[in-house]
Every structure is written in C-alpha cells, then in structure tokens.
C-alpha cells in the first residue's frame, strides 16, 4: 500500500491500495515513513517498507 | 504493478522451468515442502506444479493459520461469544471453521453478536464505540499477525480501554517445522520457507533446518516466479552439496527480521508450555498467551473458557494434509462431503488451506490428466 497521509500523534497512516481503496494503517513498526512510501501491510499493520 | 508483473512474466517462467529441469538428477525423487499456505495458493492458482519435472514433488506444510486451529479452540470461542453482553470479533475465514457443534458463523446466526474484522485495530474501535459491551478479539495467526495483536493490546492499555480483551491463539512457526522434521512419516529434501512470517522473524530462525537436519531452506515470495526461483535455488544447493538458509524474498524480508515487531511481541506475549495444533497434536512452546503485564486484557482470564479437547471428525484427514503425508485429493471426503461451501476440515475453509486451493484451481489440472 502507498502512504497518503500521516497522523504522527496517533502513529497511524492513511494508505491506498492499488485498487484505490483506502485504509488506516498502524506504522509503529516501520517509522519513519513519508507520503509516497510503499508498505507491506498485514492485518492493519505495516510490517516492512518496500524499496521505491 | 511493480513487484508483481515482473514476477508473473511467462518468458522468465519458461526459462526458470528449463533451469529446474536441467538441475534435477534423473532417477532421483525430490520432495519439497512449501511451508506457507500463501505458497500453496500461488502454486495451484498459477499452475506452478505443472511446470515442474515429474520427479519434483511439492507437499503442503502447516503454515495456514486458520487450518491449524483445533476444534476445541473454536468451541472455546463460541462459548465466549455466547456470554451476555459480549461482542466477539474475528477474521473472516475463522468464522466458518467448524467446531464440534458448529462454527462461529452458525453461532452468529443463532443470535450471538459475532463480527468479522480485518484487523484487531477494528476490534478495538468497536470496543471504544460500545463502552457498555465487552469486546473480545479472537487472535489467530503466526508471527505475521501477532505484532498486529500486540500493538492493539498496547494501544488498548495506553488508551485505558477496559472493555476490550483478547483470546490469544497465536502460534509460532519454528516448533511445528521441528516436529515435522522429527516425524518418521515424512522424508523431505528441502523447504520453501514462509515469506511473510519472515518479514517479522527474519530468516535466521530457520538456520536449525540445515544445521540440525541437513536440509536446505529458501525463504520465498508469493508470486509464481518467486516459488519457481526458490525451487531452483533449493535444487542448486542440493546439486552443489550445500545446505543453508537462502533468502529469495530479499526485496521484502530482512535476514534479521523486524526487531521492533519482535520487541513488541516479547513485551505482550509469552510462550505457552504446550499448544494443540489441528492434526499435529500438542507441540511444546508453540503457542502464545498474554504476558502477566497484559493479563487484565486476557479473555481467558476474564471469561470462563471450557478448554475441552475435541477430536477431529474421523472422516477428516486435515492432519495428514497439514503434515504433507497425503495430498488434498487423497482425503476420503475431499470434494464430496467436504467442499469450500460446506467444509468439514479447516484446510477446506481458508483460502490459504491446501484443500481449498486445490479444490479451486488444481482439480481442473487433475481432471485434464485423467482425460
């Protein structure tokens, strides 16, 4: 999924899937992230950042 | 799509298939286990099996998280879900897993408030929206999913959400692999290692496989070319007389895993002395429970859980499928009494289950063979 917006105070990011659907993702395990980063997300949690 | 299209390239697939054919010794039979249900799904969906020489056999391992949950554990979940005032939450494919007297989906139809969630964070949100109800999350899965549960429990504690608890059925990947390697039923020549679990634990925990059992393992991704390349790499090790852990999925899996995820799991969970696996029986130190620091969020402390052990149905051979002893179609009830619409065994429930994957994709190839 691709990071669109980050809520740093809550440790969450709004991410978009390839089909355009959006979901809120926990980013505590991969911080820091920035808009545009691609993440591997499982059960609502980003497990690893993917290379650009 | 990056990371997808290039790993489904038919021309590269043909090249890899030719390399695999050239790498096998004629007259030698190779038996490799793909540990993860995601690999099983990919193998059947993309026909990877059909690209392999006849003497390279893939058997399916215990890495489907839903498939390894025993019937008694489903019964425990239903018992908690029927407690007054409880909202019981779980992942979608867990809803259809049969217990001894029905599934969570059937309990829901009978009136229990059971809700499907995509993430434990969804369950926590339901708890915050329903402060007068007790919300329980039925946590299942390997180390891929356990960090998500751990972070949610940390968040619940930090935010003071007291009406949320977790019924923890998380399991770990190494103990069942060791149990399989110790089993006299099964002779394996190598492993296609689990990709997503390894994003958390890394590849290092699998070093015992070459070190203690003399078998190669290649951690692999989930696209068809990932699986083919992993098989090529295992064959390369065998041809060279090498035996080690290799990482085909390096674009995602760091060899050392995700230390932050491991740290949060260590804080929130501790190992159970024993945990029952469907078909595999009790395996020491293979299941997780909440640590003492999080015992106040443990549904098994908060509610009365029957904890009764229930034998699998006699007709169901999920245990042998999970151990790779038989193929899905060799089960007596496969595709007749047991189908994805009306599953008897867990392997037919989850999309990652070997029986469901084979029923949905592989049986057509088999029908062609029969013709």
mmCIF file of N, CA, C and O in Angstrom, chain B residues 84-87 115 126-135 162-163:
data_model
loop_
_atom_site.group_PDB
_atom_site.id
_atom_site.type_symbol
_atom_site.label_atom_id
_atom_site.label_comp_id
_atom_site.label_asym_id
_atom_site.label_seq_id
_atom_site.Cartn_x
_atom_site.Cartn_y
_atom_site.Cartn_z
ATOM 1 N N UNK B 84 -23.339 -13.191 27.925
ATOM 2 C CA UNK B 84 -24.181 -11.986 27.813
ATOM 3 C C UNK B 84 -23.339 -10.720 27.660
ATOM 4 O O UNK B 84 -22.335 -10.553 28.344
ATOM 5 N N UNK B 85 -23.752 -9.879 26.741
ATOM 6 C CA UNK B 85 -23.103 -8.575 26.572
ATOM 7 C C UNK B 85 -21.837 -8.585 25.761
ATOM 8 O O UNK B 85 -21.202 -7.532 25.568
ATOM 9 N N UNK B 86 -21.438 -9.749 25.243
ATOM 10 C CA UNK B 86 -20.167 -9.836 24.514
ATOM 11 C C UNK B 86 -20.359 -9.540 23.027
ATOM 12 O O UNK B 86 -21.314 -10.009 22.402
ATOM 13 N N UNK B 87 -19.455 -8.732 22.476
ATOM 14 C CA UNK B 87 -19.292 -8.636 21.021
ATOM 15 C C UNK B 87 -18.011 -9.392 20.705
ATOM 16 O O UNK B 87 -16.932 -9.027 21.178
ATOM 17 N N UNK B 115 -18.706 -10.532 15.009
ATOM 18 C CA UNK B 115 -18.458 -9.606 13.910
ATOM 19 C C UNK B 115 -17.104 -9.886 13.271
ATOM 20 O O UNK B 115 -16.125 -10.139 13.959
ATOM 21 N N UNK B 126 -14.345 -0.957 17.752
ATOM 22 C CA UNK B 126 -15.701 -1.381 18.154
ATOM 23 C C UNK B 126 -15.845 -1.275 19.677
ATOM 24 O O UNK B 126 -16.886 -0.854 20.188
ATOM 25 N N UNK B 127 -14.791 -1.633 20.405
ATOM 26 C CA UNK B 127 -14.841 -1.543 21.877
ATOM 27 C C UNK B 127 -15.044 -0.090 22.315
ATOM 28 O O UNK B 127 -15.834 0.199 23.220
ATOM 29 N N UNK B 128 -14.341 0.831 21.650
ATOM 30 C CA UNK B 128 -14.461 2.245 22.035
ATOM 31 C C UNK B 128 -15.846 2.794 21.687
ATOM 32 O O UNK B 128 -16.362 3.663 22.370
ATOM 33 N N UNK B 129 -16.445 2.229 20.628
ATOM 34 C CA UNK B 129 -17.781 2.683 20.218
ATOM 35 C C UNK B 129 -18.892 2.069 21.080
ATOM 36 O O UNK B 129 -20.023 2.526 21.049
ATOM 37 N N UNK B 130 -18.545 1.002 21.816
ATOM 38 C CA UNK B 130 -19.551 0.289 22.619
ATOM 39 C C UNK B 130 -19.045 0.105 24.050
ATOM 40 O O UNK B 130 -18.776 -1.015 24.491
ATOM 41 N N UNK B 131 -18.924 1.219 24.797
ATOM 42 C CA UNK B 131 -18.313 1.124 26.136
ATOM 43 C C UNK B 131 -19.119 0.281 27.125
ATOM 44 O O UNK B 131 -18.556 -0.145 28.143
ATOM 45 N N UNK B 132 -20.399 0.044 26.847
ATOM 46 C CA UNK B 132 -21.208 -0.773 27.761
ATOM 47 C C UNK B 132 -21.185 -2.255 27.394
ATOM 48 O O UNK B 132 -21.878 -3.059 28.002
ATOM 49 N N UNK B 133 -20.393 -2.639 26.386
ATOM 50 C CA UNK B 133 -20.288 -4.039 25.974
ATOM 51 C C UNK B 133 -18.863 -4.531 26.167
ATOM 52 O O UNK B 133 -17.914 -3.746 26.154
ATOM 53 N N UNK B 134 -18.700 -5.840 26.326
ATOM 54 C CA UNK B 134 -17.369 -6.458 26.372
ATOM 55 C C UNK B 134 -17.007 -6.898 24.951
ATOM 56 O O UNK B 134 -17.739 -7.689 24.339
ATOM 57 N N UNK B 135 -15.909 -6.411 24.427
ATOM 58 C CA UNK B 135 -15.491 -6.768 23.070
ATOM 59 C C UNK B 135 -14.261 -7.668 23.145
ATOM 60 O O UNK B 135 -13.250 -7.320 23.760
ATOM 61 N N UNK B 162 -10.983 -0.508 28.794
ATOM 62 C CA UNK B 162 -11.071 -1.651 29.719
ATOM 63 C C UNK B 162 -12.087 -2.699 29.271
ATOM 64 O O UNK B 162 -12.109 -3.796 29.830
ATOM 65 N N UNK B 163 -12.927 -2.372 28.284
ATOM 66 C CA UNK B 163 -13.930 -3.356 27.843
ATOM 67 C C UNK B 163 -13.443 -4.155 26.630
ATOM 68 O O UNK B 163 -14.237 -4.724 25.887
#
